[in-house]
């Protein structure tokens, strides 16, 4: 089954304690992204990656890092989390082959992060 | 840069009534347009998408959307709402230059269905 998985699904942590949210896709997709969802703001892109070792900032990258060492994995790293990073996080992937009825953006189930 | 506006934060409709959710975008050329639905506690599910061609797009769950270039709109419609349609709906825009890289989302519209 084609899917994007994220772990953990729920996380409560404290300010300053480094954490990593993993994201993995099984569709051999080139493109992967991280978004955060906040009430009244919709989803905003944090980082994206076009392929292995190719990443770039989205609209709200401050306080986050990413890496793409393997095609299937795209972890999101918060080196020193702060309360304003409390949010719902989504990983997404797409093949990028071109707009068509079959090239669809797949979203993971989300990770709800609370930073105290 | 592209942007998306969903003017209605909340909408309440009666079960069986018709539904229209509004979406306006800002982009200099023809964008790629999407509608997603998020049920409570769930992830995002794609309802439909527009890339080119026929401006009336059919999606899953009986939804459709119409691209109107003159109004920069991509409104979502359903002729008869079911209680299970209660959810949050997001309109999103992508561009040919950034295909695969980025979607810009609206703030969302929360749909409530009353019996």
CSV table of N, CA and C in Angstrom, one decimal, chain A:
chain,number,residue,atom,x,y,z
A,1,UNK,N,0.8,-1.2,0.0
A,1,UNK,CA,0.0,0.0,0.0
A,1,UNK,C,0.9,1.2,0.0
A,2,UNK,N,0.6,2.2,-0.9
A,2,UNK,CA,1.3,3.4,-1.0
A,2,UNK,C,1.0,4.3,0.2
A,3,UNK,N,2.1,4.7,0.9
A,3,UNK,CA,1.8,5.5,2.1
A,3,UNK,C,3.0,6.3,2.5
A,4,UNK,N,2.7,7.3,3.3
A,4,UNK,CA,3.7,8.1,4.0
A,4,UNK,C,3.5,7.9,5.5
A,5,UNK,N,4.5,7.5,6.2
A,5,UNK,CA,4.4,7.2,7.6
A,5,UNK,C,5.3,8.3,8.4
A,6,UNK,N,4.8,8.6,9.5
A,6,UNK,CA,5.4,9.6,10.4
A,6,UNK,C,5.5,9.0,11.8
A,7,UNK,N,6.6,9.3,12.5
A,7,UNK,CA,6.7,8.8,13.9
A,7,UNK,C,7.5,9.9,14.7
A,8,UNK,N,7.1,10.2,15.9
A,8,UNK,CA,5.9,9.6,16.6
A,8,UNK,C,4.6,10.3,16.1
A,9,UNK,N,3.5,9.8,16.4
A,9,UNK,CA,2.2,10.5,16.1
A,9,UNK,C,1.9,11.6,17.1
A,10,UNK,N,2.3,11.4,18.3
A,10,UNK,CA,2.1,12.4,19.4
A,10,UNK,C,3.4,12.5,20.2
A,11,UNK,N,3.7,13.7,20.6
A,11,UNK,CA,4.9,14.0,21.3
A,11,UNK,C,4.7,15.2,22.2
A,12,UNK,N,5.0,15.0,23.5
A,12,UNK,CA,5.1,16.1,24.4
A,12,UNK,C,6.5,16.2,24.9
A,13,UNK,N,7.1,17.4,24.8
A,13,UNK,CA,8.5,17.6,25.2
A,13,UNK,C,8.6,18.9,25.9
A,14,UNK,N,9.9,19.2,26.3
A,14,UNK,CA,10.1,20.4,27.0
A,14,UNK,C,11.1,21.3,26.2
A,15,UNK,N,11.0,22.6,26.5
A,15,UNK,CA,11.8,23.6,25.8
A,15,UNK,C,13.3,23.2,25.8
A,16,UNK,N,13.9,23.2,24.6
A,16,UNK,CA,15.3,23.0,24.5
A,16,UNK,C,15.8,21.5,24.3
A,17,UNK,N,14.9,20.6,24.4
A,17,UNK,CA,15.3,19.2,24.3
A,17,UNK,C,15.1,18.7,22.8
A,18,UNK,N,16.3,18.5,22.2
A,18,UNK,CA,16.3,18.1,20.8
A,18,UNK,C,15.4,16.9,20.5
A,19,UNK,N,14.7,17.0,19.3
A,19,UNK,CA,13.9,15.9,18.9
A,19,UNK,C,13.9,15.8,17.4
A,20,UNK,N,13.5,14.6,17.0
A,20,UNK,CA,13.4,14.3,15.5
A,20,UNK,C,12.1,13.6,15.2
A,21,UNK,N,11.4,14.1,14.2
A,21,UNK,CA,10.2,13.5,13.7
A,21,UNK,C,10.6,12.8,12.4
A,22,UNK,N,10.3,11.5,12.3
A,22,UNK,CA,10.7,10.8,11.1
A,22,UNK,C,9.6,10.8,10.1
A,23,UNK,N,10.0,10.7,8.9
A,23,UNK,CA,9.0,10.6,7.8
A,23,UNK,C,9.6,9.6,6.7
A,24,UNK,N,8.7,8.7,6.3
A,24,UNK,CA,9.2,7.7,5.3
A,24,UNK,C,8.1,7.5,4.3
A,25,UNK,N,8.5,7.3,3.0
A,25,UNK,CA,7.5,7.0,2.0
A,25,UNK,C,8.0,5.8,1.2
A,26,UNK,N,7.1,5.0,0.7
A,26,UNK,CA,7.4,3.8,0.1
A,26,UNK,C,7.1,3.8,-1.4
A,27,UNK,N,7.0,5.0,-2.0
A,27,UNK,CA,6.6,5.1,-3.4
A,27,UNK,C,7.7,5.6,-4.3
A,28,UNK,N,8.9,5.7,-3.8
A,28,UNK,CA,10.1,6.1,-4.6
A,28,UNK,C,9.9,7.5,-5.1
A,29,UNK,N,9.2,8.3,-4.4
A,29,UNK,CA,9.0,9.7,-4.8
A,29,UNK,C,10.2,10.6,-4.7
A,30,UNK,N,10.3,11.5,-5.7
A,30,UNK,CA,11.5,12.4,-5.7
A,30,UNK,C,11.3,13.5,-4.6
A,31,UNK,N,10.1,14.1,-4.6
A,31,UNK,CA,9.8,15.3,-3.8
A,31,UNK,C,9.2,14.9,-2.4
A,32,UNK,N,9.7,15.6,-1.4
A,32,UNK,CA,9.1,15.5,-0.1
A,32,UNK,C,9.1,16.8,0.6
A,33,UNK,N,8.1,17.0,1.5
A,33,UNK,CA,8.0,18.3,2.1
A,33,UNK,C,7.5,18.1,3.6
A,34,UNK,N,7.8,19.1,4.4
A,34,UNK,CA,7.2,19.2,5.7
A,34,UNK,C,6.3,20.5,5.8
A,35,UNK,N,5.2,20.3,6.4
A,35,UNK,CA,4.3,21.4,6.7
A,35,UNK,C,3.9,21.4,8.2
A,36,UNK,N,3.6,22.6,8.7
A,36,UNK,CA,3.0,22.7,10.0
A,36,UNK,C,1.6,23.3,9.8
A,37,UNK,N,0.6,22.8,10.6
A,37,UNK,CA,-0.7,23.3,10.6
A,37,UNK,C,-1.1,23.9,11.9
A,38,UNK,N,-1.5,25.2,11.8
A,38,UNK,CA,-2.0,25.9,13.0
A,38,UNK,C,-3.3,26.5,12.8
A,39,UNK,N,-4.2,26.5,13.8
A,39,UNK,CA,-5.6,27.0,13.6
A,39,UNK,C,-5.6,28.4,13.0
A,40,UNK,N,-6.4,28.5,12.0
A,40,UNK,CA,-6.6,29.8,11.3
A,40,UNK,C,-5.5,30.2,10.4
A,41,UNK,N,-4.5,29.3,10.3
A,41,UNK,CA,-3.4,29.6,9.3
A,41,UNK,C,-3.3,28.6,8.2
A,42,UNK,N,-4.0,27.5,8.3
A,42,UNK,CA,-3.9,26.4,7.3
A,42,UNK,C,-2.5,25.7,7.5
A,43,UNK,N,-2.0,25.2,6.4
A,43,UNK,CA,-0.7,24.5,6.4
A,43,UNK,C,0.3,25.4,5.8
A,44,UNK,N,1.4,25.5,6.4
A,44,UNK,CA,2.5,26.3,5.9
A,44,UNK,C,3.8,25.4,5.7
A,45,UNK,N,4.5,25.6,4.6
A,45,UNK,CA,5.6,24.7,4.3
A,45,UNK,C,6.8,25.1,5.1
A,46,UNK,N,7.5,24.1,5.7
A,46,UNK,CA,8.7,24.4,6.5
A,46,UNK,C,9.9,24.2,5.6
A,47,UNK,N,10.1,23.0,5.1
A,47,UNK,CA,11.2,22.7,4.2
A,47,UNK,C,10.7,21.7,3.1
A,48,UNK,N,11.4,21.6,2.0
A,48,UNK,CA,11.1,20.6,1.0
A,48,UNK,C,12.4,20.1,0.4
A,49,UNK,N,12.3,19.0,-0.2
A,49,UNK,CA,13.4,18.3,-0.8
A,49,UNK,C,13.1,17.8,-2.2
A,50,UNK,N,13.9,18.0,-3.2
A,50,UNK,CA,13.7,17.6,-4.5
A,50,UNK,C,14.4,16.2,-4.8
A,51,UNK,N,15.3,15.8,-4.0
A,51,UNK,CA,16.0,14.5,-4.2
A,51,UNK,C,17.0,14.4,-3.0
A,52,UNK,N,17.7,13.3,-3.1
A,52,UNK,CA,18.7,13.0,-2.0
A,52,UNK,C,19.7,14.2,-2.0
A,53,UNK,N,19.9,14.6,-0.8
A,53,UNK,CA,20.9,15.7,-0.6
A,53,UNK,C,20.5,17.1,-1.2
A,54,UNK,N,19.3,17.2,-1.6
A,54,UNK,CA,18.8,18.5,-2.1
A,54,UNK,C,17.6,18.9,-1.3
A,55,UNK,N,17.8,20.0,-0.5
A,55,UNK,CA,16.8,20.5,0.3
A,55,UNK,C,16.7,22.0,0.2
A,56,UNK,N,15.6,22.6,0.5
A,56,UNK,CA,15.5,24.0,0.5
A,56,UNK,C,14.4,24.5,1.5
A,57,UNK,N,14.5,25.8,1.9
A,57,UNK,CA,13.6,26.3,2.8
A,57,UNK,C,12.2,26.6,2.2
A,58,UNK,N,11.2,26.4,3.0
A,58,UNK,CA,9.9,26.8,2.7
A,58,UNK,C,9.6,28.2,3.2
A,59,UNK,N,8.3,28.3,3.7
A,59,UNK,CA,7.9,29.6,4.2
A,59,UNK,C,8.2,29.9,5.6
A,60,UNK,N,8.3,28.8,6.4
A,60,UNK,CA,8.6,29.0,7.9
A,60,UNK,C,9.7,28.1,8.4
A,61,UNK,N,10.9,28.3,7.9
A,61,UNK,CA,12.0,27.3,8.2
A,61,UNK,C,12.7,27.5,9.6
A,62,UNK,N,12.4,28.7,10.2
A,62,UNK,CA,13.2,29.1,11.4
A,62,UNK,C,13.0,28.1,12.5
A,63,UNK,N,14.1,27.6,13.1
A,63,UNK,CA,14.0,26.6,14.2
A,63,UNK,C,13.9,25.2,13.8
A,64,UNK,N,14.0,24.9,12.5
A,64,UNK,CA,13.9,23.5,12.0
A,64,UNK,C,15.1,23.2,11.1
A,65,UNK,N,15.4,21.9,11.1
A,65,UNK,CA,16.4,21.4,10.1
A,65,UNK,C,15.9,20.1,9.5
A,66,UNK,N,16.4,19.8,8.3
A,66,UNK,CA,16.0,18.6,7.7
A,66,UNK,C,17.2,18.0,7.1
A,67,UNK,N,17.1,16.7,6.7
A,67,UNK,CA,18.1,16.0,5.9
A,67,UNK,C,17.5,15.0,5.0
A,68,UNK,N,18.2,14.7,3.9
A,68,UNK,CA,17.6,13.7,2.9
A,68,UNK,C,18.8,12.9,2.5
A,69,UNK,N,19.1,11.9,3.3
A,69,UNK,CA,20.3,11.1,3.0
A,69,UNK,C,19.8,9.8,2.2
A,70,UNK,N,18.6,9.5,2.3
A,70,UNK,CA,18.0,8.4,1.5
A,70,UNK,C,16.8,8.9,0.9
A,71,UNK,N,16.4,8.4,-0.3
A,71,UNK,CA,15.3,8.9,-1.0
A,71,UNK,C,14.0,8.7,-0.2
A,72,UNK,N,13.8,7.6,0.5
A,72,UNK,CA,12.6,7.3,1.2
A,72,UNK,C,12.4,8.1,2.5
A,73,UNK,N,13.4,8.6,3.1
A,73,UNK,CA,13.3,9.3,4.4
A,73,UNK,C,13.6,10.8,4.4
A,74,UNK,N,12.8,11.5,5.2
A,74,UNK,CA,13.0,13.0,5.2
A,74,UNK,C,12.7,13.4,6.7
A,75,UNK,N,13.6,13.2,7.6
A,75,UNK,CA,13.4,13.6,9.0
A,75,UNK,C,13.3,15.1,9.2
A,76,UNK,N,12.5,15.5,10.2
A,76,UNK,CA,12.5,16.9,10.6
A,76,UNK,C,13.1,17.0,12.0
A,77,UNK,N,14.0,17.9,12.1
A,77,UNK,CA,14.8,18.0,13.4
A,77,UNK,C,14.5,19.4,14.0
A,78,UNK,N,14.2,19.3,15.3
A,78,UNK,CA,14.1,20.5,16.1
A,78,UNK,C,15.2,20.5,17.1
A,79,UNK,N,16.2,21.2,16.9
A,79,UNK,CA,17.4,21.1,17.8
A,79,UNK,C,17.2,21.8,19.2
A,80,UNK,N,16.4,22.8,19.2
A,80,UNK,CA,16.1,23.4,20.5
A,80,UNK,C,14.6,23.9,20.5
A,81,UNK,N,13.7,23.0,20.7
A,81,UNK,CA,12.3,23.3,20.5
A,81,UNK,C,11.8,24.4,21.5
A,82,UNK,N,10.9,25.2,21.0
A,82,UNK,CA,10.3,26.3,21.8
A,82,UNK,C,8.8,26.1,21.7
A,83,UNK,N,8.1,26.7,22.7
A,83,UNK,CA,6.6,26.6,22.8
A,83,UNK,C,5.9,27.0,21.5
A,84,UNK,N,6.5,28.0,20.7
A,84,UNK,CA,5.8,28.4,19.5
A,84,UNK,C,6.0,27.4,18.4
A,85,UNK,N,6.6,26.3,18.6
A,85,UNK,CA,6.7,25.2,17.7
A,85,UNK,C,5.7,24.1,18.0
A,86,UNK,N,4.9,24.3,19.0
A,86,UNK,CA,3.7,23.5,19.3
A,86,UNK,C,2.8,23.6,18.1
A,87,UNK,N,2.5,22.4,17.4
A,87,UNK,CA,1.8,22.4,16.2
A,87,UNK,C,1.5,21.0,15.8
A,88,UNK,N,0.7,20.9,14.7
A,88,UNK,CA,0.5,19.6,14.0
A,88,UNK,C,1.3,19.6,12.7
A,89,UNK,N,2.2,18.6,12.6
A,89,UNK,CA,3.1,18.5,11.5
A,89,UNK,C,2.8,17.4,10.5
A,90,UNK,N,2.9,17.8,9.2
A,90,UNK,CA,2.6,16.8,8.2
A,90,UNK,C,3.8,16.7,7.3
A,91,UNK,N,4.1,15.5,6.9
A,91,UNK,CA,5.1,15.2,5.9
A,91,UNK,C,4.3,14.8,4.6
A,92,UNK,N,4.8,15.2,3.5
A,92,UNK,CA,4.1,14.9,2.2
A,92,UNK,C,5.2,14.5,1.2
A,93,UNK,N,4.7,13.7,0.2
A,93,UNK,CA,5.6,13.3,-0.9
A,93,UNK,C,4.8,13.2,-2.2
A,94,UNK,N,5.5,13.4,-3.3
A,94,UNK,CA,4.9,13.4,-4.6
A,94,UNK,C,6.0,13.0,-5.6
A,95,UNK,N,5.6,12.3,-6.7
A,95,UNK,CA,6.7,11.8,-7.6
A,95,UNK,C,7.3,13.0,-8.3
A,96,UNK,N,6.5,14.0,-8.7
A,96,UNK,CA,7.1,15.1,-9.4
A,96,UNK,C,7.2,14.9,-10.9
A,97,UNK,N,6.6,13.8,-11.3
A,97,UNK,CA,6.7,13.5,-12.8
A,97,UNK,C,6.0,14.5,-13.7
A,98,UNK,N,5.1,15.2,-13.1
A,98,UNK,CA,4.4,16.1,-13.9
A,98,UNK,C,2.9,16.1,-13.6
A,99,UNK,N,2.2,17.2,-13.8
A,99,UNK,CA,0.8,17.2,-13.4
A,99,UNK,C,0.0,16.2,-14.2
A,100,UNK,N,-0.7,15.4,-13.5
A,100,UNK,CA,-1.5,14.4,-14.2
A,100,UNK,C,-2.5,13.9,-13.1
A,101,UNK,N,-3.4,13.1,-13.6
A,101,UNK,CA,-4.4,12.5,-12.7
A,101,UNK,C,-3.8,11.5,-11.7
A,102,UNK,N,-2.7,11.0,-12.1
A,102,UNK,CA,-2.1,10.0,-11.2
A,102,UNK,C,-1.0,10.5,-10.3
A,103,UNK,N,-0.4,11.7,-10.6
A,103,UNK,CA,0.6,12.2,-9.8
A,103,UNK,C,0.0,13.0,-8.7
A,104,UNK,N,0.0,12.4,-7.5
A,104,UNK,CA,-0.8,13.0,-6.4
A,104,UNK,C,0.2,13.2,-5.2
A,105,UNK,N,-0.1,14.2,-4.5
A,105,UNK,CA,0.6,14.5,-3.2
A,105,UNK,C,0.0,13.6,-2.1
A,106,UNK,N,0.9,12.8,-1.5
A,106,UNK,CA,0.5,12.0,-0.4
A,106,UNK,C,0.9,12.6,0.9
A,107,UNK,N,0.0,12.7,1.8
A,107,UNK,CA,0.3,13.2,3.2
A,107,UNK,C,0.4,12.1,4.2
A,108,UNK,N,1.3,12.3,5.1
A,108,UNK,CA,1.3,11.4,6.3
A,108,UNK,C,0.2,11.7,7.2
A,109,UNK,N,0.1,10.9,8.3
A,109,UNK,CA,-1.1,11.0,9.2
A,109,UNK,C,-0.9,12.2,10.2
A,110,UNK,N,0.2,12.8,10.2
A,110,UNK,CA,0.4,14.0,11.1
A,110,UNK,C,1.1,13.6,12.4
A,111,UNK,N,1.8,14.5,13.0
A,111,UNK,CA,2.5,14.4,14.3
A,111,UNK,C,2.1,15.6,15.1
A,112,UNK,N,1.4,15.3,16.2
A,112,UNK,CA,1.0,16.5,17.1
A,112,UNK,C,2.1,16.7,18.1
A,113,UNK,N,2.7,17.8,18.1
A,113,UNK,CA,3.9,18.1,19.0
A,113,UNK,C,3.4,19.2,19.9
A,114,UNK,N,3.7,19.0,21.2
A,114,UNK,CA,3.5,20.0,22.3
A,114,UNK,C,4.8,20.2,22.9
A,115,UNK,N,5.2,21.5,23.0
A,115,UNK,CA,6.5,21.9,23.6
A,115,UNK,C,6.1,22.7,24.8
A,116,UNK,N,6.5,22.2,26.0
A,116,UNK,CA,6.2,22.9,27.3
A,116,UNK,C,7.3,23.9,27.7
